[in-house]
Amino acid sequence: DADVTQTPRNRITKTGKRIMLECSQTKGHDRMYWYRQDPGLGLRLIYYSFDVKDINKGEISDGYSVSRQAQAKFSLSLESAIPNQTALYFCATSDFPPSAGDRETQYFGPGTRLLVL
Amino acid sequence: AQSVTQLGSHVSVSEGALVLLRCNYSSSVPPYLFWYVQYPNQGLQLLLKYTTGATLVKGINGFEAEFKKSETSFHLTKPSAHMSDAAEYFCAVTPRDSSYKLIFGSGTRLLVRP
């Protein structure tokens, strides 16, 4: 079974609709992240959470909100979807603190492809 | 601000040929360096990373990368391309003063010709 899962894998919605993307992990990591990927731009950080009570905005948080329901679950919401939110969304977790001599490393889910019409 | 540059949005090689994907970072203090691969319709998978120590890092699937401080580079290579290597490759860095921040390059799509 995958360590980081995302649901749904694909979603088509209309402008103005509220949608939620969900992420679950079995890696036991405290830190979780949401990114979006656009062609030619790499991945950009939307929100991140260091634990259930610690949630922070990333570089492109406008139009998004998140909820950390438990250590293993981190959801991303689009309150009123717009077409330029069409993208591939990734959830990630990281192992902090890392093992001795190593560096914190992020592990990614399979992604959710979102189309906003 | 820290940035990552991947030269070439698309690289095409013949099967069996050398693969070279370029990555340069912008900071004067060398960051921690990562290469991720994204196969079609899949998430990102860690290929390799450089934290400290030996500057030549070996990863999965026969890939390796060399950290060159003087050139602010971390290029990814593989001696002989396989068809299964066709994917998008992302270079990413974590600044030394940040434990969590992962800054990505724009990606390079590798095409492997039969």
mmCIF file of C-alpha atoms in Angstrom:
data_model
loop_
_atom_site.group_PDB
_atom_site.id
_atom_site.type_symbol
_atom_site.label_atom_id
_atom_site.label_comp_id
_atom_site.label_asym_id
_atom_site.label_seq_id
_atom_site.Cartn_x
_atom_site.Cartn_y
_atom_site.Cartn_z
ATOM 1 C CA ASP A 1 0.000 0.000 0.000
ATOM 2 C CA ALA A 2 1.138 3.529 -0.752
ATOM 3 C CA ASP A 3 2.514 5.520 2.179
ATOM 4 C CA VAL A 4 0.921 8.795 1.019
ATOM 5 C CA THR A 5 -2.495 8.624 -0.613
ATOM 6 C CA GLN A 6 -4.597 11.343 -2.187
ATOM 7 C CA THR A 7 -8.272 11.393 -3.052
ATOM 8 C CA PRO A 8 -9.694 11.966 -5.542
ATOM 9 C CA ARG A 9 -7.081 11.306 -8.209
ATOM 10 C CA ASN A 10 -8.990 13.303 -10.786
ATOM 11 C CA ARG A 11 -11.681 15.949 -10.361
ATOM 12 C CA ILE A 12 -13.612 18.192 -12.688
ATOM 13 C CA THR A 13 -15.559 21.041 -11.139
ATOM 14 C CA LYS A 14 -17.186 24.303 -12.130
ATOM 15 C CA THR A 15 -16.234 27.862 -11.313
ATOM 16 C CA GLY A 16 -17.536 28.910 -7.911
ATOM 17 C CA LYS A 17 -17.854 25.419 -6.473
ATOM 18 C CA ARG A 18 -16.234 24.423 -3.190
ATOM 19 C CA ILE A 19 -14.085 21.317 -3.341
ATOM 20 C CA MET A 20 -11.845 19.428 -0.973
ATOM 21 C CA LEU A 21 -8.782 17.371 -1.744
ATOM 22 C CA GLU A 22 -7.729 14.850 0.854
ATOM 23 C CA CYS A 23 -4.382 13.431 1.848
ATOM 24 C CA SER A 24 -3.621 10.554 4.193
ATOM 25 C CA GLN A 25 -0.282 9.093 5.213
ATOM 26 C CA THR A 26 0.898 6.003 7.033
ATOM 27 C CA LYS A 27 4.523 7.116 7.376
ATOM 28 C CA GLY A 28 4.036 8.496 10.870
ATOM 29 C CA HIS A 29 5.428 11.888 9.883
ATOM 30 C CA ASP A 30 4.380 15.032 11.703
ATOM 31 C CA ARG A 31 5.036 17.410 8.816
ATOM 32 C CA MET A 32 2.716 17.607 5.825
ATOM 33 C CA TYR A 33 2.591 19.856 2.768
ATOM 34 C CA TRP A 34 0.366 20.829 -0.148
ATOM 35 C CA TYR A 35 1.889 21.841 -3.499
ATOM 36 C CA ARG A 36 0.518 22.653 -6.897
ATOM 37 C CA GLN A 37 2.289 21.854 -10.139
ATOM 38 C CA ASP A 38 1.820 23.889 -13.281
ATOM 39 C CA PRO A 39 3.571 23.152 -16.574
ATOM 40 C CA GLY A 40 6.938 24.881 -16.756
ATOM 41 C CA LEU A 41 6.766 26.143 -13.175
ATOM 42 C CA GLY A 42 7.751 23.157 -11.108
ATOM 43 C CA LEU A 43 6.022 22.728 -7.748
ATOM 44 C CA ARG A 44 4.971 25.623 -5.551
ATOM 45 C CA LEU A 45 4.076 25.396 -1.867
ATOM 46 C CA ILE A 46 0.489 26.239 -0.894
ATOM 47 C CA TYR A 47 0.336 25.349 2.811
ATOM 48 C CA TYR A 48 2.342 23.344 5.285
ATOM 49 C CA SER A 49 1.745 21.909 8.727
ATOM 50 C CA PHE A 50 4.335 20.914 11.301
ATOM 51 C CA ASP A 51 1.769 19.242 13.539
ATOM 52 C CA VAL A 52 -1.974 19.223 14.136
ATOM 53 C CA LYS A 53 -1.955 22.657 15.752
ATOM 54 C CA ASP A 54 0.681 24.299 13.558
ATOM 55 C CA ILE A 55 -0.465 25.352 10.081
ATOM 56 C CA ASN A 56 1.316 27.880 7.906
ATOM 57 C CA LYS A 57 0.831 29.602 4.572
ATOM 58 C CA GLY A 58 3.174 28.868 1.738
ATOM 59 C CA GLU A 59 4.055 31.070 -1.215
ATOM 60 C CA ILE A 60 0.693 30.770 -3.022
ATOM 61 C CA SER A 61 -2.018 30.329 -0.352
ATOM 62 C CA ASP A 62 -4.581 32.825 -1.687
ATOM 63 C CA GLY A 63 -7.822 31.083 -2.617
ATOM 64 C CA TYR A 64 -6.987 27.964 -0.591
ATOM 65 C CA SER A 65 -7.531 26.748 2.960
ATOM 66 C CA VAL A 66 -6.427 23.639 4.806
ATOM 67 C CA SER A 67 -7.430 21.453 7.699
ATOM 68 C CA ARG A 68 -5.223 19.083 9.687
ATOM 69 C CA GLN A 69 -7.714 16.651 11.115
ATOM 70 C CA ALA A 70 -5.133 14.313 12.617
ATOM 71 C CA GLN A 71 -1.442 13.574 12.349
ATOM 72 C CA ALA A 72 -2.177 11.389 9.344
ATOM 73 C CA LYS A 73 -4.685 13.602 7.502
ATOM 74 C CA PHE A 74 -4.293 16.967 5.795
ATOM 75 C CA SER A 75 -7.013 18.370 3.532
ATOM 76 C CA LEU A 76 -6.878 21.199 1.023
ATOM 77 C CA SER A 77 -10.004 23.186 0.175
ATOM 78 C CA LEU A 78 -10.807 25.551 -2.639
ATOM 79 C CA GLU A 79 -13.613 27.672 -1.238
ATOM 80 C CA SER A 80 -14.725 29.011 -4.613
ATOM 81 C CA ALA A 81 -12.857 27.380 -7.440
ATOM 82 C CA ILE A 82 -11.658 29.432 -10.404
ATOM 83 C CA PRO A 83 -10.180 28.263 -13.731
ATOM 84 C CA ASN A 84 -6.627 29.321 -12.916
ATOM 85 C CA GLN A 85 -6.667 26.809 -10.067
ATOM 86 C CA THR A 86 -6.612 24.087 -12.686
ATOM 87 C CA ALA A 87 -3.433 22.192 -11.846
ATOM 88 C CA LEU A 88 -1.926 19.019 -10.465
ATOM 89 C CA TYR A 89 -1.943 19.034 -6.661
ATOM 90 C CA PHE A 90 0.489 17.072 -4.545
ATOM 91 C CA CYS A 91 0.529 16.244 -0.878
ATOM 92 C CA ALA A 92 3.842 15.459 0.790
ATOM 93 C CA THR A 93 5.137 14.441 4.198
ATOM 94 C CA SER A 94 8.578 14.761 5.716
ATOM 95 C CA ASP A 95 10.602 13.002 8.348
ATOM 96 C CA PHE A 96 11.533 15.599 10.934
ATOM 97 C CA PRO A 97 13.793 15.267 12.739
ATOM 98 C CA PRO A 98 15.693 13.152 10.232
ATOM 99 C CA SER A 99 17.975 10.280 11.084
ATOM 100 C CA ALA A 100 21.432 11.183 12.362
ATOM 101 C CA GLY A 101 23.621 12.414 9.519
ATOM 102 C CA ASP A 102 20.676 12.729 7.145
ATOM 103 C CA ARG A 103 18.533 15.607 6.030
ATOM 104 C CA GLU A 104 14.779 16.127 6.189
ATOM 105 C CA THR A 105 13.305 14.584 3.043
ATOM 106 C CA GLN A 106 9.853 15.014 1.567
ATOM 107 C CA TYR A 107 7.799 12.083 0.267
ATOM 108 C CA PHE A 108 5.021 12.723 -2.222
ATOM 109 C CA GLY A 109 1.613 11.314 -2.922
ATOM 110 C CA PRO A 110 0.426 10.392 -6.435
ATOM 111 C CA GLY A 111 -1.287 13.722 -7.046
ATOM 112 C CA THR A 112 -4.786 14.984 -7.791
ATOM 113 C CA ARG A 113 -5.474 16.386 -11.228
ATOM 114 C CA LEU A 114 -8.029 19.191 -10.930
ATOM 115 C CA LEU A 115 -9.845 20.855 -13.797
ATOM 116 C CA VAL A 116 -11.972 23.933 -13.098
ATOM 117 C CA LEU A 117 -14.342 24.822 -15.905
ATOM 118 C CA ALA B 1 15.976 34.525 -2.838
ATOM 119 C CA GLN B 2 17.171 31.043 -3.541
ATOM 120 C CA SER B 3 16.359 29.725 -7.006
ATOM 121 C CA VAL B 4 16.965 26.591 -9.006
ATOM 122 C CA THR B 5 17.591 26.544 -12.734
ATOM 123 C CA GLN B 6 17.194 23.476 -14.890
ATOM 124 C CA LEU B 7 18.639 24.051 -18.336
ATOM 125 C CA GLY B 8 16.425 22.571 -21.004
ATOM 126 C CA SER B 9 12.738 21.862 -20.500
ATOM 127 C CA HIS B 10 13.072 18.834 -22.802
ATOM 128 C CA VAL B 11 16.036 16.554 -23.362
ATOM 129 C CA SER B 12 15.970 13.782 -25.955
ATOM 130 C CA VAL B 13 18.469 10.918 -26.050
ATOM 131 C CA SER B 14 18.728 7.598 -27.816
ATOM 132 C CA GLU B 15 18.400 4.391 -25.868
ATOM 133 C CA GLY B 16 21.857 3.455 -24.600
ATOM 134 C CA ALA B 17 23.179 7.011 -24.750
ATOM 135 C CA LEU B 18 24.433 9.119 -21.866
ATOM 136 C CA VAL B 19 21.817 11.065 -19.943
ATOM 137 C CA LEU B 20 22.827 14.490 -18.630
ATOM 138 C CA LEU B 21 20.277 16.739 -16.930
ATOM 139 C CA ARG B 22 21.552 20.060 -15.679
ATOM 140 C CA CYS B 23 20.762 21.834 -12.427
ATOM 141 C CA ASN B 24 22.233 25.018 -10.998
ATOM 142 C CA TYR B 25 21.359 26.759 -7.742
ATOM 143 C CA SER B 26 21.738 30.413 -6.910
ATOM 144 C CA SER B 27 22.856 30.698 -3.288
ATOM 145 C CA SER B 28 26.407 31.470 -2.127
ATOM 146 C CA VAL B 29 25.974 28.971 0.706
ATOM 147 C CA PRO B 30 25.498 25.527 -0.804
ATOM 148 C CA PRO B 31 22.047 24.169 0.009
ATOM 149 C CA TYR B 32 20.961 20.588 0.434
ATOM 150 C CA LEU B 33 20.259 19.169 -3.017
ATOM 151 C CA PHE B 34 17.707 16.688 -4.319
ATOM 152 C CA TRP B 35 16.634 15.089 -7.569
ATOM 153 C CA TYR B 36 13.087 13.773 -7.930
ATOM 154 C CA VAL B 37 11.564 11.851 -10.834
ATOM 155 C CA GLN B 38 7.941 11.915 -11.930
ATOM 156 C CA TYR B 39 6.804 9.058 -14.140
ATOM 157 C CA PRO B 40 3.652 9.601 -16.201
ATOM 158 C CA ASN B 41 0.532 9.814 -14.029
ATOM 159 C CA GLN B 42 2.515 9.260 -10.848
ATOM 160 C CA GLY B 43 3.779 11.327 -7.946
ATOM 161 C CA LEU B 44 7.338 12.448 -7.340
ATOM 162 C CA GLN B 45 9.854 9.842 -6.287
ATOM 163 C CA LEU B 46 13.180 10.693 -4.670
ATOM 164 C CA LEU B 47 16.091 9.706 -6.922
ATOM 165 C CA LEU B 48 18.962 10.902 -4.773
ATOM 166 C CA LYS B 49 20.081 13.658 -2.432
ATOM 167 C CA TYR B 50 23.232 15.411 -1.317
ATOM 168 C CA THR B 51 23.552 16.520 2.291
ATOM 169 C CA THR B 52 27.222 16.296 3.289
ATOM 170 C CA GLY B 53 30.280 14.225 2.559
ATOM 171 C CA ALA B 54 31.139 12.677 -0.785
ATOM 172 C CA THR B 55 30.179 14.976 -3.629
ATOM 173 C CA LEU B 56 29.291 12.146 -6.023
ATOM 174 C CA VAL B 57 25.941 10.746 -4.966
ATOM 175 C CA LYS B 58 24.477 7.521 -6.296
ATOM 176 C CA GLY B 59 20.740 7.074 -6.520
ATOM 177 C CA ILE B 60 18.210 4.576 -7.701
ATOM 178 C CA ASN B 61 17.913 3.146 -11.224
ATOM 179 C CA GLY B 62 21.584 3.802 -12.055
ATOM 180 C CA PHE B 63 21.433 7.586 -11.728
ATOM 181 C CA GLU B 64 24.080 9.655 -10.013
ATOM 182 C CA ALA B 65 24.741 13.336 -9.443
ATOM 183 C CA GLU B 66 27.813 15.329 -8.569
ATOM 184 C CA PHE B 67 27.813 18.401 -6.356
ATOM 185 C CA LYS B 68 30.255 21.008 -7.647
ATOM 186 C CA LYS B 69 30.485 23.973 -5.322
ATOM 187 C CA SER B 70 32.646 26.033 -7.664
ATOM 188 C CA GLU B 71 30.036 25.710 -10.404
ATOM 189 C CA THR B 72 26.971 25.847 -8.093
ATOM 190 C CA SER B 73 25.757 22.762 -9.907
ATOM 191 C CA PHE B 74 24.237 19.374 -9.200
ATOM 192 C CA HIS B 75 23.875 17.716 -12.596
ATOM 193 C CA LEU B 76 22.193 14.327 -12.934
ATOM 194 C CA THR B 77 23.724 11.625 -15.123
ATOM 195 C CA LYS B 78 23.180 8.055 -16.196
ATOM 196 C CA PRO B 79 25.667 6.256 -18.445
ATOM 197 C CA SER B 80 23.104 4.414 -20.563
ATOM 198 C CA ALA B 81 19.492 5.478 -21.035
ATOM 199 C CA HIS B 82 16.661 2.966 -20.941
ATOM 200 C CA MET B 83 13.205 3.464 -22.390
ATOM 201 C CA SER B 84 11.850 3.237 -18.845
ATOM 202 C CA ASP B 85 13.794 6.394 -17.893
ATOM 203 C CA ALA B 86 11.375 8.559 -19.855
ATOM 204 C CA ALA B 87 9.899 10.869 -17.244
ATOM 205 C CA GLU B 88 10.083 14.389 -15.856
ATOM 206 C CA TYR B 89 12.977 15.158 -13.560
ATOM 207 C CA PHE B 90 12.997 17.875 -10.931
ATOM 208 C CA CYS B 91 15.966 19.343 -9.156
ATOM 209 C CA ALA B 92 15.167 20.825 -5.743
ATOM 210 C CA VAL B 93 17.058 22.480 -2.909
ATOM 211 C CA THR B 94 16.597 23.112 0.782
ATOM 212 C CA PRO B 95 18.483 26.169 2.049
ATOM 213 C CA ARG B 96 20.856 25.454 4.910
ATOM 214 C CA ASP B 97 18.949 27.826 7.186
ATOM 215 C CA SER B 98 15.615 26.082 6.601
ATOM 216 C CA SER B 99 14.661 22.597 7.678
ATOM 217 C CA TYR B 100 11.542 22.222 5.586
ATOM 218 C CA LYS B 101 11.596 24.550 2.588
ATOM 219 C CA LEU B 102 11.951 22.693 -0.702
ATOM 220 C CA ILE B 103 12.461 24.898 -3.734
ATOM 221 C CA PHE B 104 11.938 23.249 -7.100
ATOM 222 C CA GLY B 105 13.309 23.863 -10.531
ATOM 223 C CA SER B 106 10.892 23.962 -13.440
ATOM 224 C CA GLY B 107 11.617 20.390 -14.471
ATOM 225 C CA THR B 108 13.175 18.628 -17.458
ATOM 226 C CA ARG B 109 11.257 16.102 -19.483
ATOM 227 C CA LEU B 110 13.483 13.270 -20.659
ATOM 228 C CA LEU B 111 12.527 11.576 -23.907
ATOM 229 C CA VAL B 112 14.246 8.300 -24.838
ATOM 230 C CA ARG B 113 14.260 7.329 -28.511
ATOM 231 C CA PRO B 114 14.419 3.661 -29.517
#
